[in-house]
Amino acid sequence: MNIDKNLLDKLAAMDDDSLAASIRAIAAASGVDLSGANFDKSRLDALRTAMRGASDEDIARAKEILKGYRTQS
């Protein structure tokens, strides 16, 4: 999955339940386990703010960070 500004804008526009489900699905597809993560309203609001303000450089850095969280196969 290619994470870019368009995707972040679409995710930021989702309701809380859809956003949390999408985050879990994207993480799972990327090999990241978020089964223990809690997505309460304040965290989702903070995430929306971050997604809306993310630059291309921020997105590239996030992709690099996520590589370190992928499970080993």
Coordinates of N, CA and C in Angstrom, one line a residue:
M1 N 0.9 -1.2 0.0 CA 0.0 0.0 0.0 C 0.9 1.2 0.0
N2 N 0.5 2.2 -0.9 CA 1.3 3.4 -0.9 C 0.6 4.5 -0.1
I3 N 1.3 4.8 1.0 CA 0.8 5.9 1.8 C 1.3 7.2 1.3
D4 N 0.3 8.1 0.9 CA 0.6 9.4 0.4 C -0.4 10.4 1.0
K5 N -0.2 11.7 0.6 CA -1.0 12.7 1.1 C -2.5 12.5 0.9
N6 N -2.9 12.0 -0.3 CA -4.3 11.7 -0.7 C -4.9 10.7 0.3
L7 N -4.1 9.6 0.6 CA -4.6 8.6 1.5 C -4.8 9.2 2.9
L8 N -3.8 10.0 3.3 CA -3.9 10.6 4.7 C -5.1 11.5 4.8
D9 N -5.4 12.2 3.7 CA -6.6 13.1 3.8 C -7.9 12.3 3.8
K10 N -7.9 11.2 3.1 CA -9.1 10.3 3.1 C -9.3 9.7 4.5
L11 N -8.2 9.2 5.1 CA -8.3 8.6 6.4 C -8.7 9.7 7.4
A12 N -8.2 10.9 7.4 CA -8.5 11.9 8.3 C -10.0 12.3 8.3
A13 N -10.6 12.1 7.1 CA -12.0 12.4 7.0 C -13.0 11.3 7.5
M14 N -12.5 10.2 7.9 CA -13.3 9.1 8.3 C -13.8 9.3 9.7
D15 N -14.9 8.6 10.0 CA -15.4 8.6 11.4 C -14.5 7.8 12.3
D16 N -14.6 7.9 13.6 CA -13.7 7.2 14.5 C -13.6 5.7 14.3
D17 N -14.7 5.0 14.2 CA -14.7 3.6 14.0 C -14.0 3.1 12.7
S18 N -14.3 3.8 11.6 CA -13.8 3.5 10.3 C -12.3 3.8 10.3
L19 N -11.9 4.9 10.9 CA -10.4 5.3 11.0 C -9.7 4.2 11.8
A20 N -10.1 3.8 12.9 CA -9.4 2.8 13.7 C -9.3 1.5 13.0
A21 N -10.4 1.1 12.3 CA -10.4 -0.2 11.5 C -9.4 -0.1 10.4
S22 N -9.4 1.1 9.7 CA -8.5 1.3 8.6 C -7.0 1.2 9.0
I23 N -6.7 1.9 10.2 CA -5.4 1.9 10.7 C -4.9 0.5 11.0
R24 N -5.8 -0.3 11.6 CA -5.5 -1.7 12.0 C -5.2 -2.5 10.7
A25 N -6.1 -2.3 9.7 CA -5.9 -3.1 8.4 C -4.6 -2.7 7.7
I26 N -4.3 -1.4 7.6 CA -3.1 -0.9 7.0 C -1.9 -1.5 7.7
A27 N -1.9 -1.4 9.0 CA -0.8 -1.9 9.8 C -0.6 -3.4 9.6
A28 N -1.7 -4.2 9.7 CA -1.6 -5.6 9.5 C -1.1 -6.0 8.1
A29 N -1.5 -5.3 7.1 CA -1.0 -5.5 5.7 C 0.5 -5.1 5.6
S30 N 0.9 -4.3 6.5 CA 2.3 -3.9 6.4 C 3.2 -4.7 7.4
G31 N 2.6 -5.7 8.1 CA 3.3 -6.5 9.0 C 3.5 -6.0 10.4
V32 N 2.6 -5.0 10.7 CA 2.7 -4.3 12.0 C 1.5 -4.8 12.9
D33 N 1.8 -5.3 14.1 CA 0.8 -5.8 15.0 C 0.3 -4.7 15.9
L34 N -0.9 -4.2 15.7 CA -1.5 -3.2 16.6 C -2.6 -3.8 17.5
S35 N -2.6 -5.1 17.7 CA -3.7 -5.7 18.5 C -3.8 -5.1 19.9
G36 N -2.8 -4.6 20.5 CA -2.8 -4.1 21.8 C -3.1 -2.6 21.9
A37 N -3.2 -1.9 20.7 CA -3.3 -0.5 20.6 C -4.7 0.0 21.0
N38 N -4.8 1.1 21.7 CA -6.1 1.7 22.1 C -6.3 3.0 21.3
F39 N -7.4 3.0 20.5 CA -7.7 4.2 19.7 C -8.8 5.0 20.3
D40 N -8.6 5.7 21.4 CA -9.7 6.5 22.0 C -9.8 7.8 21.2
K41 N -10.9 8.6 21.5 CA -11.2 9.8 20.7 C -10.1 10.8 20.7
S42 N -9.4 11.0 21.8 CA -8.3 12.0 21.8 C -7.2 11.6 21.0
R43 N -6.8 10.3 20.9 CA -5.7 9.8 20.1 C -6.1 9.9 18.6
L44 N -7.3 9.6 18.3 CA -7.7 9.7 16.9 C -7.8 11.1 16.4
D45 N -8.2 12.0 17.3 CA -8.2 13.5 16.9 C -6.8 14.0 16.7
A46 N -5.9 13.5 17.6 CA -4.5 13.9 17.4 C -3.9 13.4 16.1
L47 N -4.3 12.1 15.8 CA -3.8 11.5 14.6 C -4.3 12.2 13.4
R48 N -5.6 12.6 13.4 CA -6.2 13.4 12.3 C -5.4 14.7 12.1
T49 N -5.1 15.4 13.2 CA -4.3 16.6 13.1 C -3.0 16.4 12.4
A50 N -2.3 15.3 12.9 CA -1.0 15.0 12.3 C -1.1 14.6 10.8
M51 N -2.1 13.8 10.5 CA -2.3 13.4 9.1 C -2.5 14.6 8.2
R52 N -3.4 15.5 8.7 CA -3.7 16.7 7.8 C -2.5 17.7 7.7
G53 N -1.6 17.6 8.6 CA -0.4 18.5 8.5 C 0.8 17.9 8.0
A54 N 0.8 16.6 7.6 CA 2.0 15.9 7.2 C 2.5 16.4 5.9
S55 N 3.8 16.6 5.8 CA 4.4 16.9 4.6 C 4.9 15.6 3.9
D56 N 5.3 15.8 2.6 CA 5.9 14.6 1.9 C 7.1 14.0 2.7
E57 N 7.9 14.9 3.3 CA 9.1 14.5 4.1 C 8.6 13.7 5.3
D58 N 7.5 14.2 6.0 CA 7.0 13.5 7.1 C 6.5 12.1 6.8
I59 N 5.9 12.0 5.6 CA 5.4 10.7 5.2 C 6.5 9.7 4.9
A60 N 7.6 10.2 4.2 CA 8.7 9.4 3.9 C 9.4 8.9 5.2
R61 N 9.5 9.8 6.2 CA 10.1 9.4 7.5 C 9.3 8.4 8.2
A62 N 8.0 8.5 8.2 CA 7.1 7.6 8.8 C 7.2 6.2 8.2
K63 N 7.4 6.2 6.9 CA 7.6 4.9 6.2 C 8.8 4.2 6.6
E64 N 9.9 5.0 6.8 CA 11.2 4.4 7.3 C 11.0 3.9 8.8
I65 N 10.3 4.6 9.6 CA 10.1 4.2 11.0 C 9.3 2.9 11.0
L66 N 8.2 2.8 10.2 CA 7.4 1.6 10.1 C 8.2 0.4 9.7
K67 N 9.2 0.5 8.9 CA 10.0 -0.6 8.5 C 10.6 -1.3 9.7
G68 N 10.9 -0.6 10.8 CA 11.5 -1.2 12.0 C 10.5 -1.9 12.8
Y69 N 9.2 -1.7 12.6 CA 8.1 -2.4 13.4 C 7.6 -3.6 12.7
R70 N 8.0 -3.9 11.5 CA 7.4 -5.0 10.8 C 7.9 -6.3 11.4
T71 N 7.0 -7.3 11.5 CA 7.4 -8.6 12.1 C 8.3 -9.3 11.1
Q72 N 9.2 -10.1 11.7 CA 10.1 -10.8 10.9 C 9.4 -12.1 10.4
S73 N 9.6 -12.4 9.1 CA 9.0 -13.7 8.6 C 10.1 -14.7 8.5

